[in-house]
Short mmCIF file of C-alpha atoms and ligand atoms in Angstrom, two decimals:
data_model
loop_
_atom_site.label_atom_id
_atom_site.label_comp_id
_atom_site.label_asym_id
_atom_site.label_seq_id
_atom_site.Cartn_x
_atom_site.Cartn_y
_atom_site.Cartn_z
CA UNK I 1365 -19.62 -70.13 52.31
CA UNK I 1366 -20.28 -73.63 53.99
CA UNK I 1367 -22.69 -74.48 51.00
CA UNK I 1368 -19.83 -74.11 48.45
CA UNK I 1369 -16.94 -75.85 50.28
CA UNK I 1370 -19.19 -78.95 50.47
CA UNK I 1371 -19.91 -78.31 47.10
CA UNK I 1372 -15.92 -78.73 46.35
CA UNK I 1373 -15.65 -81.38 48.57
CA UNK I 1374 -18.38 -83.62 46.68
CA UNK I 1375 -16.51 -82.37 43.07
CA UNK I 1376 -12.99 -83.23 44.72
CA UNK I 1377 -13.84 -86.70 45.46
CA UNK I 1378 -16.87 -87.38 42.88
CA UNK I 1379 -16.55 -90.58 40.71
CA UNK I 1380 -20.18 -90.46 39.33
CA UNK I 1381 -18.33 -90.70 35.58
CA UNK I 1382 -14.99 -92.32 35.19
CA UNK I 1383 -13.10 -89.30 34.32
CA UNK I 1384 -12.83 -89.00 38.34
CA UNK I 1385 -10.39 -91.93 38.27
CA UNK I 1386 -8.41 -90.30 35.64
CA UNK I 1387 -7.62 -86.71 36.95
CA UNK I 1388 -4.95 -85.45 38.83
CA UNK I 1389 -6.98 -82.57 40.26
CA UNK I 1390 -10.90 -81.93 39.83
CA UNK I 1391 -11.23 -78.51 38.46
CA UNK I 1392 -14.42 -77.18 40.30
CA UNK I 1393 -14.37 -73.62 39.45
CA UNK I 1394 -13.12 -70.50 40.96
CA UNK I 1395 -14.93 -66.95 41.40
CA UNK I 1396 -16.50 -64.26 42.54
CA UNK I 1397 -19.81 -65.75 45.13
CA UNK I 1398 -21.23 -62.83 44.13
CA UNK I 1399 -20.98 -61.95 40.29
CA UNK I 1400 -23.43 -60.91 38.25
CA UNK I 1401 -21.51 -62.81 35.26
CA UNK I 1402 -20.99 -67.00 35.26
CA UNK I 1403 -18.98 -68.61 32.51
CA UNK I 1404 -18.69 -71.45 31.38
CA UNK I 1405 -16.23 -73.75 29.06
CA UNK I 1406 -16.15 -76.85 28.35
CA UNK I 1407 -13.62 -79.30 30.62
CA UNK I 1408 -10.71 -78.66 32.31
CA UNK I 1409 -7.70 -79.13 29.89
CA UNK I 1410 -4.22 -80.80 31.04
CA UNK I 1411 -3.07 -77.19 33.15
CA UNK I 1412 -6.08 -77.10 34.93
CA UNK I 1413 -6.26 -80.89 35.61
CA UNK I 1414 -2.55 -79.92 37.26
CA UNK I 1415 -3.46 -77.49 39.30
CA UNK I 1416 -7.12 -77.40 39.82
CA UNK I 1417 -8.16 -74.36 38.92
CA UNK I 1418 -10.00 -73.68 35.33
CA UNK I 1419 -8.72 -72.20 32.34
CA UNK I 1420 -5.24 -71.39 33.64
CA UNK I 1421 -3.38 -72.29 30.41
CA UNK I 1422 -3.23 -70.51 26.58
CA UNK I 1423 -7.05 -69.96 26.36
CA UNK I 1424 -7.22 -69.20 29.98
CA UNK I 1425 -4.39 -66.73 29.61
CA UNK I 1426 -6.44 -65.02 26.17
CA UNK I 1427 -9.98 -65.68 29.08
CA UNK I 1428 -7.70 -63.00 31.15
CA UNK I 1429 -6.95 -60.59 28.06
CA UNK I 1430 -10.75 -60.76 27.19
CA UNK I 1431 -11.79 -59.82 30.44
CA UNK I 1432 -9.28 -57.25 30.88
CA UNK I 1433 -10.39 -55.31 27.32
CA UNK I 1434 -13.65 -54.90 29.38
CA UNK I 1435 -12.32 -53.98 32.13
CA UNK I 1436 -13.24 -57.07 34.66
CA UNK I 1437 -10.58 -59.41 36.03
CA UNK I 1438 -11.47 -63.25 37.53
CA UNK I 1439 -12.24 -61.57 40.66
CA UNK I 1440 -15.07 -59.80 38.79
CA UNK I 1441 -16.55 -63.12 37.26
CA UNK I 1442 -17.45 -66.60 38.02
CA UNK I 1443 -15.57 -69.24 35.99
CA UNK I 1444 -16.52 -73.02 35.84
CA UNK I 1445 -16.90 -76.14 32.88
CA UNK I 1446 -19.35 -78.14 32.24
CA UNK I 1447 -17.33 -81.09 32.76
CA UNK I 1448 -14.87 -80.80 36.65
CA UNK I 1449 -12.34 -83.61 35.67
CA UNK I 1450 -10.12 -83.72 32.38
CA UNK I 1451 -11.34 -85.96 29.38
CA UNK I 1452 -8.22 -88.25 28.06
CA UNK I 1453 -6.41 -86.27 25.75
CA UNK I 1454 -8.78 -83.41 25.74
CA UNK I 1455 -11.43 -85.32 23.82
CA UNK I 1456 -14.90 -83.71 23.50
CA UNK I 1457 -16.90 -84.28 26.70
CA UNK I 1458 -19.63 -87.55 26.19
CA UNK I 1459 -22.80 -87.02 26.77
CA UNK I 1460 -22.97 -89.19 29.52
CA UNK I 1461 -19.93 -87.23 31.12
CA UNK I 1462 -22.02 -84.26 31.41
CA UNK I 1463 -25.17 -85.37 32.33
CA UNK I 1464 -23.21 -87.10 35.36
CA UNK I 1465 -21.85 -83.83 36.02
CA UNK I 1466 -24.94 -81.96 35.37
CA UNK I 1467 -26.23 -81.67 38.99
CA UNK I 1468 -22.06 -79.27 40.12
CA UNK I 1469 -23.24 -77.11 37.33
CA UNK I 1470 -26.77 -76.29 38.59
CA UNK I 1471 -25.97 -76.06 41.90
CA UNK I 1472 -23.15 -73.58 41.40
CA UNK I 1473 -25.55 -71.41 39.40
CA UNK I 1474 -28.52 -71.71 42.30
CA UNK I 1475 -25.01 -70.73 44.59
CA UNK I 1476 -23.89 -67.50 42.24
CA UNK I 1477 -27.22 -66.88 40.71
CA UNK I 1478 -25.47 -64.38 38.10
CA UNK I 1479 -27.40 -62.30 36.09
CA UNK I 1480 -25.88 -63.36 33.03
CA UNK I 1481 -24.11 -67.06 31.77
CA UNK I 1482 -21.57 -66.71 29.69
CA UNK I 1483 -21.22 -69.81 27.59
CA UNK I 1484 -17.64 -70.12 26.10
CA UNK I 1485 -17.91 -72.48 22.92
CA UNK I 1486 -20.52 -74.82 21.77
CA UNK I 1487 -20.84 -77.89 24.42
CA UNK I 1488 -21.77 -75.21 27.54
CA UNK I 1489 -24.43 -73.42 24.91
CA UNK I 1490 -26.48 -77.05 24.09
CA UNK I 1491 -25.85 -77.71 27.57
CA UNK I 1492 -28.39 -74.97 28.62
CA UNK I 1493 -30.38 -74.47 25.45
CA UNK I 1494 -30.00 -78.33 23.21
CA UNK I 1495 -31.73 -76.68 19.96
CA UNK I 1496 -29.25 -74.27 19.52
CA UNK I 1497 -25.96 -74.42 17.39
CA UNK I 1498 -22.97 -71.91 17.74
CA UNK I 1499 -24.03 -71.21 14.07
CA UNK I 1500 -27.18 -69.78 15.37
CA UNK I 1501 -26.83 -68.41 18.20
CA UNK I 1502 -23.45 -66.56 19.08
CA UNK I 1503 -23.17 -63.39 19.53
CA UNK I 1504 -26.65 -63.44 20.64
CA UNK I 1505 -28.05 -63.02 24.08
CA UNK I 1506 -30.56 -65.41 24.64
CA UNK I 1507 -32.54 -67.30 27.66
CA UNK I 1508 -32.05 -70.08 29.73
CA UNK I 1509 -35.18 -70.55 31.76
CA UNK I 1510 -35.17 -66.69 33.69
CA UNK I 1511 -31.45 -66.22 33.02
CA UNK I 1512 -29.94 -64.30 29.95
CA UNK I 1513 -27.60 -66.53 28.43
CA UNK I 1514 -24.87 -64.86 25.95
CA UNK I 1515 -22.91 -67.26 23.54
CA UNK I 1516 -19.59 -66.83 22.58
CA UNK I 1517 -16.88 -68.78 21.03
CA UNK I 1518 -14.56 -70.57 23.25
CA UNK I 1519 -10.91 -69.04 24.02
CA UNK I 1520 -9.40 -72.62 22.59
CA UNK I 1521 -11.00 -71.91 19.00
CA UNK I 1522 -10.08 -68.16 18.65
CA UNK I 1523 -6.30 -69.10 19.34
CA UNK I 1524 -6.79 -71.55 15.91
CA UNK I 1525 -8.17 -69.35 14.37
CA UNK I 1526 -7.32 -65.57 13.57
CA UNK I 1527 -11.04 -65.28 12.46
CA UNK I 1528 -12.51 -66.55 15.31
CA UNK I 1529 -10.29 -64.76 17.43
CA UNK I 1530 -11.36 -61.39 15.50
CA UNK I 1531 -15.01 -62.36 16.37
CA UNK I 1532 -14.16 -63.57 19.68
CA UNK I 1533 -12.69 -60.34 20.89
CA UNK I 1534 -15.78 -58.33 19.45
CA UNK I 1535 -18.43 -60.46 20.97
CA UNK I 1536 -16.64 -59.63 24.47
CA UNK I 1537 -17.16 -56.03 24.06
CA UNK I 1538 -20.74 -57.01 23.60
CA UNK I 1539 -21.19 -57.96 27.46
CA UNK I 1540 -20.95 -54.33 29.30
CA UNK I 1541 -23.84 -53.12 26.89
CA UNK I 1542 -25.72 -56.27 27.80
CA UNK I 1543 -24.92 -55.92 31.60
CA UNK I 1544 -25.76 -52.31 31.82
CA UNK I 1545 -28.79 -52.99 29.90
CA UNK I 1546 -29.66 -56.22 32.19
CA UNK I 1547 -29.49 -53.29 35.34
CA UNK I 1548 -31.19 -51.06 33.75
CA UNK I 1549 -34.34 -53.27 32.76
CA UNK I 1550 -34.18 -55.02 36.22
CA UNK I 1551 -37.21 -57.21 34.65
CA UNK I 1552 -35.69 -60.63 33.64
CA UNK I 1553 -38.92 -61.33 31.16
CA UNK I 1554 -37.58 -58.74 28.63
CA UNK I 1555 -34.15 -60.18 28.87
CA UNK I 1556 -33.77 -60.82 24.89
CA UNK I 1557 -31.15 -59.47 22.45
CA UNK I 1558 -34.26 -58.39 20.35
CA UNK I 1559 -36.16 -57.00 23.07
CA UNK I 1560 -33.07 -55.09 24.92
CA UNK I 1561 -33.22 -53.88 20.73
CA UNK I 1562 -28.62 -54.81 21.70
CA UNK I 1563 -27.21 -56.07 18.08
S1 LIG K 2487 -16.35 -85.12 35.54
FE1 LIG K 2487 -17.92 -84.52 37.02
S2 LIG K 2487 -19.20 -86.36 37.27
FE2 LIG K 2487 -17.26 -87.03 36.32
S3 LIG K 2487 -16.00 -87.61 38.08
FE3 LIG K 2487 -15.51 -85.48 37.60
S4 LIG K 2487 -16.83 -84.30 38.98
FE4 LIG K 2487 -17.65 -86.38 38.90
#
C-alpha cells in the first residue's frame, strides 16, 4: 500500500514536536490494512522506541495474551499510539505532543477504516471523545463520529494493578460480542452499548 509507506516515511522522519529529536526509532504502528479492530495506546515506551514497533515490551506482551483469550493475534488487529516517538522517561504525552501528532492518527484510521477503535487507557479515549473520563466510560462502547469506540484500560495499568488487570481481562472478552453484534447490525447509527442492549 503506497499510501501507507509514505505514511511511515513522513512518521520516520517527522519533527513537527520535539520528541522526533529524541527517539531512537519512531514507532508508527503495525497491522492488519484490513481489520475491522484499531487500537490504540498511548506512546511508544523505551522497547518500542528500540525497535520501532508498538507495544513490544511487558504490556505489549499481556496486549498479546489479551488478544489471544479472544482468539485474535496482531495479525488480526491494527495497533498504533497516539503519540509515534517516545516521551523522556515515559512521561504522559503533552497536549501539544498530540495535537502535533494528531493528523498520523487520522490518517491511519481513514487508511484501516476499522469498524471498531479500541482505546487502551485514558489519553487515546479523550483523544477521540475530550468529555469523557476512564471513570465514565470503560467498559462501554461508545461513538466517535460514525465509528464505535470501546474503552478499555491500558495493558501498563493492569500489570500495577491486580484489580485492573481482573477488569482488564473481562472488558476484552467484551469485544467478540460487540464485533459480532457490529456485523450483525451493519447500520453504524445504532452502534451504542445501550442500543446493541451489550452490558
Ligand atoms: S511524536 Fe509525532 S509529531 Fe512528534 S515528532 Fe514524533 S511523529 Fe512527529
Amino acid at each position: 500500500m503506497i499510501e501507507y509507506k509514505n505514511l511511515v516515511e513522513k512518521i520516520n522522519n517527522c519533527t513537527n514536536c520535539c520528541l522526533g529529536y529524541k527517539r531512537t526509532k519512531a514507532v508508527p504502528g503495525e497491522g492488519s490494512f484490513s481489520s475491522d479492530i484499531f487500537l490504540t495506546g498511548e506512546a511508544p515506551g523505551y522497547y518500542e522506541d528500540q525497535s520501532g514497533k508498538p507495544f513490544v515490551g511487558r504490556a505489549g506482551q499481556l496486549l498479546d495474551k489479551l488478544l489471544e483469550s479472544i482468539n485474535l493475534s496482531r495479525k488480526d488487529v491494527y495497533i498504533t499510539n497516539l503519540l509515534k516517538c517516545r516521551p523522556p522517561n515515559n512521561r504522559d504525552p503533552l497536549p501539544d505532543e498530540i495535537n502535533a501528532c494528531g493528523d498520523y492518527l487520522k490518517e491511519q484510521l481513514e487508511m484501516i477504516s476499522p469498524k471498531l477503535i479500541v482505546t487502551l487507557g485514558r489519553y487515546p479515549l479523550t483523544r477521540f471523545l475530550p468529555n469523557r473520563t476512564l471513570a465514565n466510560s470503560r467498559g462501554r462502547l461508545m461513538k466517535y463520529k460514525n465509528i464505535p469506540l470501546f474503552s478499555v484500560y491500558h495493558p501498563a495499568a493492569g500489570l500495577r494493578n491486580g484489580n485492573i488487570m481482573a477488569i482488564l481481562k473481562n472488558d476484552f472478552t467484551k469485544i467478540p460480542e460487540i464485533m459480532e453484534r457490529l456485523n450483525v447490525a451493519k447500520n453504524k447509527d445504532i452502534q451504542t452499548d445501550s442500543q446493541l442492549n451489550l452490558f
